[in-house]
Amino acid sequence: MALLLTLFSNVTLAAVQVLQLGRAQPYDLLAYSNADQLRPELAERAVVIVHGVRRNALDYYAGAQQLLANAGLGGPAVLLIAPNFLSADDSPATDAMPLWPKDRWMQGSESSAGRRGIATFSVLDDLLAYLADSRRFPRLKEVVLIGHSAGAQLMQRYAVLGKAVAGLPVRYVISSPSSYLYLDANRPTPTGFAPLPGKHCPGYNQYRYGLEQPPAYLVSQGLDAKQLFRRYAARNVTYLVGERDTHATSRIMDHSCGAEAQGRDRVERQLGYLRYERFVSRAWAVDIAHRQFVVPGVGHNAAQLLASPQVASWLFPSER
């Protein structure tokens, strides 16, 4: 892996690394990884974990280490990467990196400073393409993409909108996002699903909550909603949310009209979205079988959720 900078942390045994990604438009991406401690040719699984709104990738790296330890995974067979989606105000940022306005990265937006015009979705595409290169990682068998909170907002949308990477099995783990991307105008109601009344919430079906006014990344693919759902349904997706993540007035939860239309809190919104998947599956005759787990005793806390033994067994059952 091309590195411009390597600084080691004694606490997490992580290296701060600047990855060089992109072909047509090369750029740098700050990440925490154990890559320097591995022989790349021995890696069999890559785990990529995306931070929350605070952009604290090192904390998420440490949380993922605990998850892997609980699953009995480690050593040279597991490559762990925690990318950092930075803003221009963050001290590690450089002009060679794509930089986003604070939390805009989490909806897949294009960078507006540094290397401009690079969508967060494209960064994930480039990272997957790098990992899929058998010359670098000849034994790599799968990639597990994990996002929590704001990182899960990005990951849920990427699970729906992300381009396929040939020859590399990918699993998507979506943990406790504030909102979800719906594929039509229907939203949860007490009795099922229905569009919102016209004047109740103008724009509730616009991106990032729906497919109206879609991002350029999606437009370039030329896919309609049914085609997106068919591709998404075929993907290996697991949803997680803490049992106690029910604080409806949390200041770090999305309270926009478009988000409130999906439910009162993160538990309700996630369970509602899984019901929506089944609703669309029946309406469009597309089978879907994504997994969903409620994590006992956990609120909106990434460290606690990732440290849960149940989460390790759900995500890596064959390793235990």
Tab-separated table of C-alpha atoms in Angstrom:
chain	number	residue	atom	x	y	z
A	1	MET	CA	0.000	0.000	0.000
A	2	ALA	CA	1.507	3.329	-1.018
A	3	LEU	CA	2.265	5.379	2.069
A	4	LEU	CA	3.461	8.943	2.376
A	5	LEU	CA	3.391	9.056	6.159
A	6	THR	CA	3.541	6.499	8.953
A	7	LEU	CA	3.232	7.378	12.639
A	8	PHE	CA	2.610	4.691	15.237
A	9	SER	CA	0.248	4.739	18.204
A	10	ASN	CA	1.308	2.658	21.204
A	11	VAL	CA	-2.283	2.454	22.414
A	12	THR	CA	-3.949	0.788	19.448
A	13	LEU	CA	-0.955	-0.481	17.468
A	14	ALA	CA	-2.307	1.466	14.524
A	15	ALA	CA	-0.356	3.428	11.994
A	16	VAL	CA	-1.556	6.759	10.707
A	17	GLN	CA	-1.251	6.257	6.989
A	18	VAL	CA	-1.866	8.334	3.922
A	19	LEU	CA	-3.198	6.015	1.245
A	20	GLN	CA	-2.827	6.955	-2.394
A	21	LEU	CA	-6.069	6.165	-4.210
A	22	GLY	CA	-7.704	6.971	-7.520
A	23	ARG	CA	-6.502	6.477	-11.050
A	24	ALA	CA	-7.885	9.212	-13.262
A	25	GLN	CA	-7.717	11.708	-10.400
A	26	PRO	CA	-5.143	10.521	-7.815
A	27	TYR	CA	-5.538	11.756	-4.251
A	28	ASP	CA	-4.464	11.007	-0.693
A	29	LEU	CA	-6.704	9.593	2.028
A	30	LEU	CA	-5.835	9.614	5.719
A	31	ALA	CA	-6.515	6.289	7.439
A	32	TYR	CA	-5.581	4.223	10.456
A	33	SER	CA	-4.480	0.708	9.614
A	34	ASN	CA	-2.429	-2.274	10.696
A	35	ALA	CA	-1.070	-2.591	7.146
A	36	ASP	CA	2.527	-1.906	8.161
A	37	GLN	CA	2.432	-4.832	10.577
A	38	LEU	CA	1.242	-7.271	7.908
A	39	ARG	CA	2.545	-8.978	4.848
A	40	PRO	CA	-0.138	-7.980	2.309
A	41	GLU	CA	0.116	-11.296	0.522
A	42	LEU	CA	-1.152	-13.063	3.676
A	43	ALA	CA	-4.313	-10.978	4.176
A	44	GLU	CA	-7.480	-13.032	3.714
A	45	ARG	CA	-10.059	-10.546	4.986
A	46	ALA	CA	-10.196	-6.752	5.012
A	47	VAL	CA	-12.367	-4.885	7.516
A	48	VAL	CA	-13.068	-1.225	6.747
A	49	ILE	CA	-14.770	0.795	9.488
A	50	VAL	CA	-16.174	4.306	8.959
A	51	HIS	CA	-16.318	6.810	11.810
A	52	GLY	CA	-19.205	8.931	13.056
A	53	VAL	CA	-19.909	12.647	12.811
A	54	ARG	CA	-16.906	13.581	14.973
A	55	ARG	CA	-14.579	12.146	12.324
A	56	ASN	CA	-12.727	10.260	15.084
A	57	ALA	CA	-11.375	7.422	12.975
A	58	LEU	CA	-8.777	6.327	15.547
A	59	ASP	CA	-11.505	5.630	18.116
A	60	TYR	CA	-13.337	3.516	15.568
A	61	TYR	CA	-10.132	1.683	14.707
A	62	ALA	CA	-9.784	0.763	18.390
A	63	GLY	CA	-13.431	-0.333	18.516
A	64	ALA	CA	-12.964	-2.548	15.476
A	65	GLN	CA	-9.885	-4.102	17.087
A	66	GLN	CA	-12.057	-5.117	20.042
A	67	LEU	CA	-14.698	-6.517	17.692
A	68	LEU	CA	-12.103	-8.636	15.907
A	69	ALA	CA	-10.581	-9.809	19.188
A	70	ASN	CA	-14.013	-10.918	20.398
A	71	ALA	CA	-14.455	-12.823	17.140
A	72	GLY	CA	-11.104	-14.566	17.526
A	73	LEU	CA	-9.679	-12.779	14.497
A	74	GLY	CA	-6.267	-11.226	14.224
A	75	GLY	CA	-2.759	-11.706	12.966
A	76	PRO	CA	-1.637	-11.306	9.366
A	77	ALA	CA	-4.873	-12.700	7.911
A	78	VAL	CA	-6.945	-9.604	8.792
A	79	LEU	CA	-6.317	-6.152	7.341
A	80	LEU	CA	-8.061	-3.371	9.300
A	81	ILE	CA	-8.560	0.095	7.800
A	82	ALA	CA	-10.344	3.097	9.350
A	83	PRO	CA	-10.501	5.890	6.744
A	84	ASN	CA	-10.831	9.492	7.898
A	85	PHE	CA	-13.138	11.776	5.896
A	86	LEU	CA	-11.702	15.159	6.824
A	87	SER	CA	-12.810	18.772	6.558
A	88	ALA	CA	-10.513	21.666	5.681
A	89	ASP	CA	-10.469	22.663	9.374
A	90	ASP	CA	-9.014	19.345	10.549
A	91	SER	CA	-5.327	19.602	11.406
A	92	PRO	CA	-4.161	16.512	9.443
A	93	ALA	CA	-5.812	17.801	6.241
A	94	THR	CA	-3.680	18.636	3.201
A	95	ASP	CA	-4.431	19.993	-0.256
A	96	ALA	CA	-3.731	16.535	-1.695
A	97	MET	CA	-6.784	15.107	0.118
A	98	PRO	CA	-10.474	15.433	-0.769
A	99	LEU	CA	-12.033	17.554	1.990
A	100	TRP	CA	-15.714	17.922	2.808
A	101	PRO	CA	-17.724	20.596	4.673
A	102	LYS	CA	-17.967	18.926	8.109
A	103	ASP	CA	-20.737	16.311	7.883
A	104	ARG	CA	-21.436	16.445	4.134
A	105	TRP	CA	-19.223	13.418	3.562
A	106	MET	CA	-21.806	11.135	5.181
A	107	GLN	CA	-24.321	11.500	2.352
A	108	GLY	CA	-21.786	10.774	-0.377
A	109	SER	CA	-21.264	14.395	-1.405
A	110	GLU	CA	-18.383	15.559	-3.542
A	111	SER	CA	-15.409	17.178	-1.835
A	112	SER	CA	-15.332	20.979	-1.918
A	113	ALA	CA	-11.715	21.644	-0.877
A	114	GLY	CA	-8.328	20.030	-1.373
A	115	ARG	CA	-8.888	17.557	-4.204
A	116	ARG	CA	-12.303	18.835	-5.230
A	117	GLY	CA	-15.139	16.947	-6.871
A	118	ILE	CA	-14.514	13.507	-5.353
A	119	ALA	CA	-17.650	11.880	-3.928
A	120	THR	CA	-17.327	9.902	-0.720
A	121	PHE	CA	-18.927	7.022	-2.608
A	122	SER	CA	-16.091	7.220	-5.132
A	123	VAL	CA	-13.553	6.998	-2.308
A	124	LEU	CA	-15.162	3.736	-1.188
A	125	ASP	CA	-15.155	2.531	-4.805
A	126	ASP	CA	-11.447	3.319	-5.067
A	127	LEU	CA	-10.673	1.616	-1.774
A	128	LEU	CA	-12.528	-1.528	-2.867
A	129	ALA	CA	-10.764	-1.480	-6.232
A	130	TYR	CA	-7.433	-1.282	-4.434
A	131	LEU	CA	-8.316	-4.227	-2.207
A	132	ALA	CA	-9.628	-6.235	-5.171
A	133	ASP	CA	-6.245	-6.111	-6.914
A	134	SER	CA	-5.009	-9.695	-6.638
A	135	ARG	CA	-1.442	-8.588	-7.320
A	136	ARG	CA	-1.465	-6.795	-3.971
A	137	PHE	CA	-3.714	-9.109	-1.975
A	138	PRO	CA	-3.649	-12.533	-3.669
A	139	ARG	CA	-5.389	-14.316	-0.773
A	140	LEU	CA	-8.080	-11.754	0.016
A	141	LYS	CA	-11.458	-13.494	0.161
A	142	GLU	CA	-13.819	-10.780	1.382
A	143	VAL	CA	-14.186	-7.182	2.509
A	144	VAL	CA	-16.427	-6.201	5.421
A	145	LEU	CA	-17.567	-2.561	5.309
A	146	ILE	CA	-18.820	-1.272	8.676
A	147	GLY	CA	-20.387	2.101	9.401
A	148	HIS	CA	-21.827	3.388	12.670
A	149	SER	CA	-24.040	6.461	13.204
A	150	ALA	CA	-22.994	9.042	10.588
A	151	GLY	CA	-20.725	6.399	9.084
A	152	ALA	CA	-23.768	4.155	8.786
A	153	GLN	CA	-25.652	6.890	6.945
A	154	LEU	CA	-22.876	6.765	4.363
A	155	MET	CA	-22.752	2.974	4.381
A	156	GLN	CA	-26.509	2.486	4.018
A	157	ARG	CA	-26.584	4.744	1.002
A	158	TYR	CA	-23.492	3.079	-0.403
A	159	ALA	CA	-25.109	-0.340	-0.001
A	160	VAL	CA	-27.938	0.945	-2.206
A	161	LEU	CA	-26.011	3.156	-4.623
A	162	GLY	CA	-22.457	1.794	-4.660
A	163	LYS	CA	-21.056	0.348	-7.853
A	164	ALA	CA	-20.230	-3.341	-7.946
A	165	VAL	CA	-16.609	-4.472	-7.651
A	166	ALA	CA	-15.917	-7.516	-9.792
A	167	GLY	CA	-14.472	-10.587	-8.141
A	168	LEU	CA	-14.527	-9.428	-4.524
A	169	PRO	CA	-17.256	-10.467	-2.048
A	170	VAL	CA	-18.338	-7.471	0.038
A	171	ARG	CA	-20.442	-7.397	3.202
A	172	TYR	CA	-22.122	-4.223	4.409
A	173	VAL	CA	-22.720	-3.646	8.135
A	174	ILE	CA	-24.971	-0.676	8.909
A	175	SER	CA	-25.136	0.284	12.575
A	176	SER	CA	-27.512	2.853	14.070
A	177	PRO	CA	-27.841	5.551	11.381
A	178	SER	CA	-30.173	8.510	11.879
A	179	SER	CA	-31.880	8.032	8.534
A	180	TYR	CA	-32.168	5.788	5.493
A	181	LEU	CA	-32.453	6.097	1.732
A	182	TYR	CA	-35.959	5.135	0.565
A	183	LEU	CA	-36.565	4.080	-3.027
A	184	ASP	CA	-40.058	5.478	-3.515
A	185	ALA	CA	-42.386	7.990	-1.857
A	186	ASN	CA	-43.815	5.573	0.723
A	187	ARG	CA	-42.961	5.988	4.391
A	188	PRO	CA	-43.985	4.048	7.514
A	189	THR	CA	-47.479	4.614	8.883
A	190	PRO	CA	-49.265	2.973	11.828
A	191	THR	CA	-50.954	0.583	9.407
A	192	GLY	CA	-48.311	0.067	6.725
A	193	PHE	CA	-46.749	2.432	4.185
A	194	ALA	CA	-48.030	5.426	2.248
A	195	PRO	CA	-46.749	8.664	0.698
A	196	LEU	CA	-46.827	11.702	2.961
A	197	PRO	CA	-49.578	14.273	2.338
A	198	GLY	CA	-48.441	16.868	-0.190
A	199	LYS	CA	-47.912	19.825	2.144
A	200	HIS	CA	-46.944	17.888	5.242
A	201	CYS	CA	-43.217	17.637	4.525
A	202	PRO	CA	-42.106	19.189	1.226
A	203	GLY	CA	-38.932	17.626	-0.079
A	204	TYR	CA	-39.112	14.543	2.171
A	205	ASN	CA	-38.392	12.325	-0.831
A	206	GLN	CA	-35.396	14.295	-2.055
A	207	TYR	CA	-31.917	12.870	-1.648
A	208	ARG	CA	-30.576	11.959	0.994
A	209	TYR	CA	-33.917	10.551	2.163
A	210	GLY	CA	-35.310	9.577	-1.240
A	211	LEU	CA	-34.317	9.443	-4.893
A	212	GLU	CA	-35.611	12.816	-6.039
A	213	GLN	CA	-32.794	15.189	-7.034
A	214	PRO	CA	-30.254	12.346	-6.944
A	215	PRO	CA	-26.492	12.877	-6.689
A	216	ALA	CA	-24.349	12.807	-9.820
A	217	TYR	CA	-22.818	9.522	-8.647
A	218	LEU	CA	-26.210	7.828	-9.069
A	219	VAL	CA	-27.225	9.685	-12.220
A	220	SER	CA	-24.089	8.451	-13.978
A	221	GLN	CA	-25.170	4.827	-13.434
A	222	GLY	CA	-28.468	5.221	-15.297
A	223	LEU	CA	-30.416	2.944	-12.947
A	224	ASP	CA	-34.035	3.328	-11.907
A	225	ALA	CA	-35.435	2.525	-8.456
A	226	LYS	CA	-36.347	-1.078	-9.266
A	227	GLN	CA	-32.914	-1.770	-10.698
A	228	LEU	CA	-31.312	-0.268	-7.604
A	229	PHE	CA	-33.472	-2.363	-5.309
A	230	ARG	CA	-32.717	-5.551	-7.222
A	231	ARG	CA	-28.972	-4.938	-6.894
A	232	TYR	CA	-29.289	-3.899	-3.241
A	233	ALA	CA	-31.420	-6.946	-2.406
A	234	ALA	CA	-28.699	-9.232	-3.757
A	235	ARG	CA	-26.051	-7.702	-1.504
A	236	ASN	CA	-24.965	-9.103	1.849
A	237	VAL	CA	-26.277	-6.486	4.282
A	238	THR	CA	-26.557	-6.637	8.072
A	239	TYR	CA	-28.314	-3.971	10.149
A	240	LEU	CA	-27.518	-3.313	13.814
A	241	VAL	CA	-28.980	-0.931	16.388
A	242	GLY	CA	-28.629	-0.667	20.150
A	243	GLU	CA	-31.657	-1.697	22.182
A	244	ARG	CA	-31.488	1.580	24.127
A	245	ASP	CA	-30.908	3.832	21.111
A	246	THR	CA	-34.359	5.321	21.635
A	247	HIS	CA	-33.562	8.908	22.647
A	248	ALA	CA	-35.977	10.740	20.347
A	249	THR	CA	-34.641	14.198	21.245
A	250	SER	CA	-30.940	13.385	20.932
A	251	ARG	CA	-29.003	16.384	19.623
A	252	ILE	CA	-26.861	14.121	17.438
A	253	MET	CA	-29.858	12.584	15.665
A	254	ASP	CA	-31.290	13.933	12.417
A	255	HIS	CA	-34.462	15.890	13.237
A	256	SER	CA	-35.198	17.161	9.741
A	257	CYS	CA	-38.663	16.577	8.355
A	258	GLY	CA	-37.348	13.936	5.956
A	259	ALA	CA	-35.765	11.988	8.807
A	260	GLU	CA	-38.709	12.361	11.199
A	261	ALA	CA	-40.936	10.842	8.513
A	262	GLN	CA	-38.973	7.607	9.004
A	263	GLY	CA	-39.658	7.246	12.735
A	264	ARG	CA	-39.116	8.796	16.160
A	265	ASP	CA	-35.757	7.285	17.097
A	266	ARG	CA	-33.011	5.096	15.664
A	267	VAL	CA	-34.578	1.802	16.724
A	268	GLU	CA	-37.943	2.721	15.244
A	269	ARG	CA	-36.354	4.005	12.040
A	270	GLN	CA	-34.298	0.871	11.518
A	271	LEU	CA	-37.110	-1.563	12.200
A	272	GLY	CA	-39.344	0.544	9.964
A	273	TYR	CA	-36.815	0.361	7.145
A	274	LEU	CA	-36.568	-3.418	7.405
A	275	ARG	CA	-40.366	-3.581	7.151
A	276	TYR	CA	-40.116	-1.253	4.156
A	277	GLU	CA	-37.689	-3.646	2.489
A	278	ARG	CA	-40.246	-6.439	2.815
A	279	PHE	CA	-43.010	-4.125	1.574
A	280	VAL	CA	-41.037	-3.240	-1.556
A	281	SER	CA	-39.960	-6.858	-1.998
A	282	ARG	CA	-43.589	-7.911	-2.293
A	283	ALA	CA	-44.617	-4.967	-4.468
A	284	TRP	CA	-41.738	-5.381	-6.924
A	285	ALA	CA	-41.429	-9.186	-6.719
A	286	VAL	CA	-37.779	-9.098	-5.652
A	287	ASP	CA	-36.617	-11.478	-2.927
A	288	ILE	CA	-34.656	-9.899	-0.088
A	289	ALA	CA	-33.202	-11.393	3.084
A	290	HIS	CA	-31.060	-8.835	4.859
A	291	ARG	CA	-30.264	-9.552	8.503
A	292	GLN	CA	-31.102	-7.256	11.406
A	293	PHE	CA	-30.118	-7.441	15.070
A	294	VAL	CA	-30.985	-5.342	18.118
A	295	VAL	CA	-27.977	-5.247	20.457
A	296	PRO	CA	-29.050	-5.809	24.097
A	297	GLY	CA	-28.208	-3.160	26.686
A	298	VAL	CA	-26.553	-0.735	24.258
A	299	GLY	CA	-27.535	2.848	23.460
A	300	HIS	CA	-25.987	5.118	20.851
A	301	ASN	CA	-22.424	4.203	21.720
A	302	ALA	CA	-20.054	2.816	19.096
A	303	ALA	CA	-17.480	1.457	21.556
A	304	GLN	CA	-20.092	-0.489	23.525
A	305	LEU	CA	-21.780	-1.828	20.414
A	306	LEU	CA	-18.523	-2.973	18.809
A	307	ALA	CA	-17.417	-4.579	22.095
A	308	SER	CA	-20.615	-6.629	22.376
A	309	PRO	CA	-19.885	-10.383	22.184
A	310	GLN	CA	-23.198	-10.844	20.380
A	311	VAL	CA	-22.121	-8.478	17.607
A	312	ALA	CA	-18.915	-10.468	17.094
A	313	SER	CA	-20.877	-13.714	16.834
A	314	TRP	CA	-23.427	-12.201	14.451
A	315	LEU	CA	-20.857	-10.693	12.110
A	316	PHE	CA	-18.282	-13.483	12.201
A	317	PRO	CA	-20.170	-16.658	13.196
A	318	SER	CA	-17.811	-19.097	11.489
A	319	GLU	CA	-14.804	-17.790	13.409
A	320	ARG	CA	-16.130	-18.605	16.875
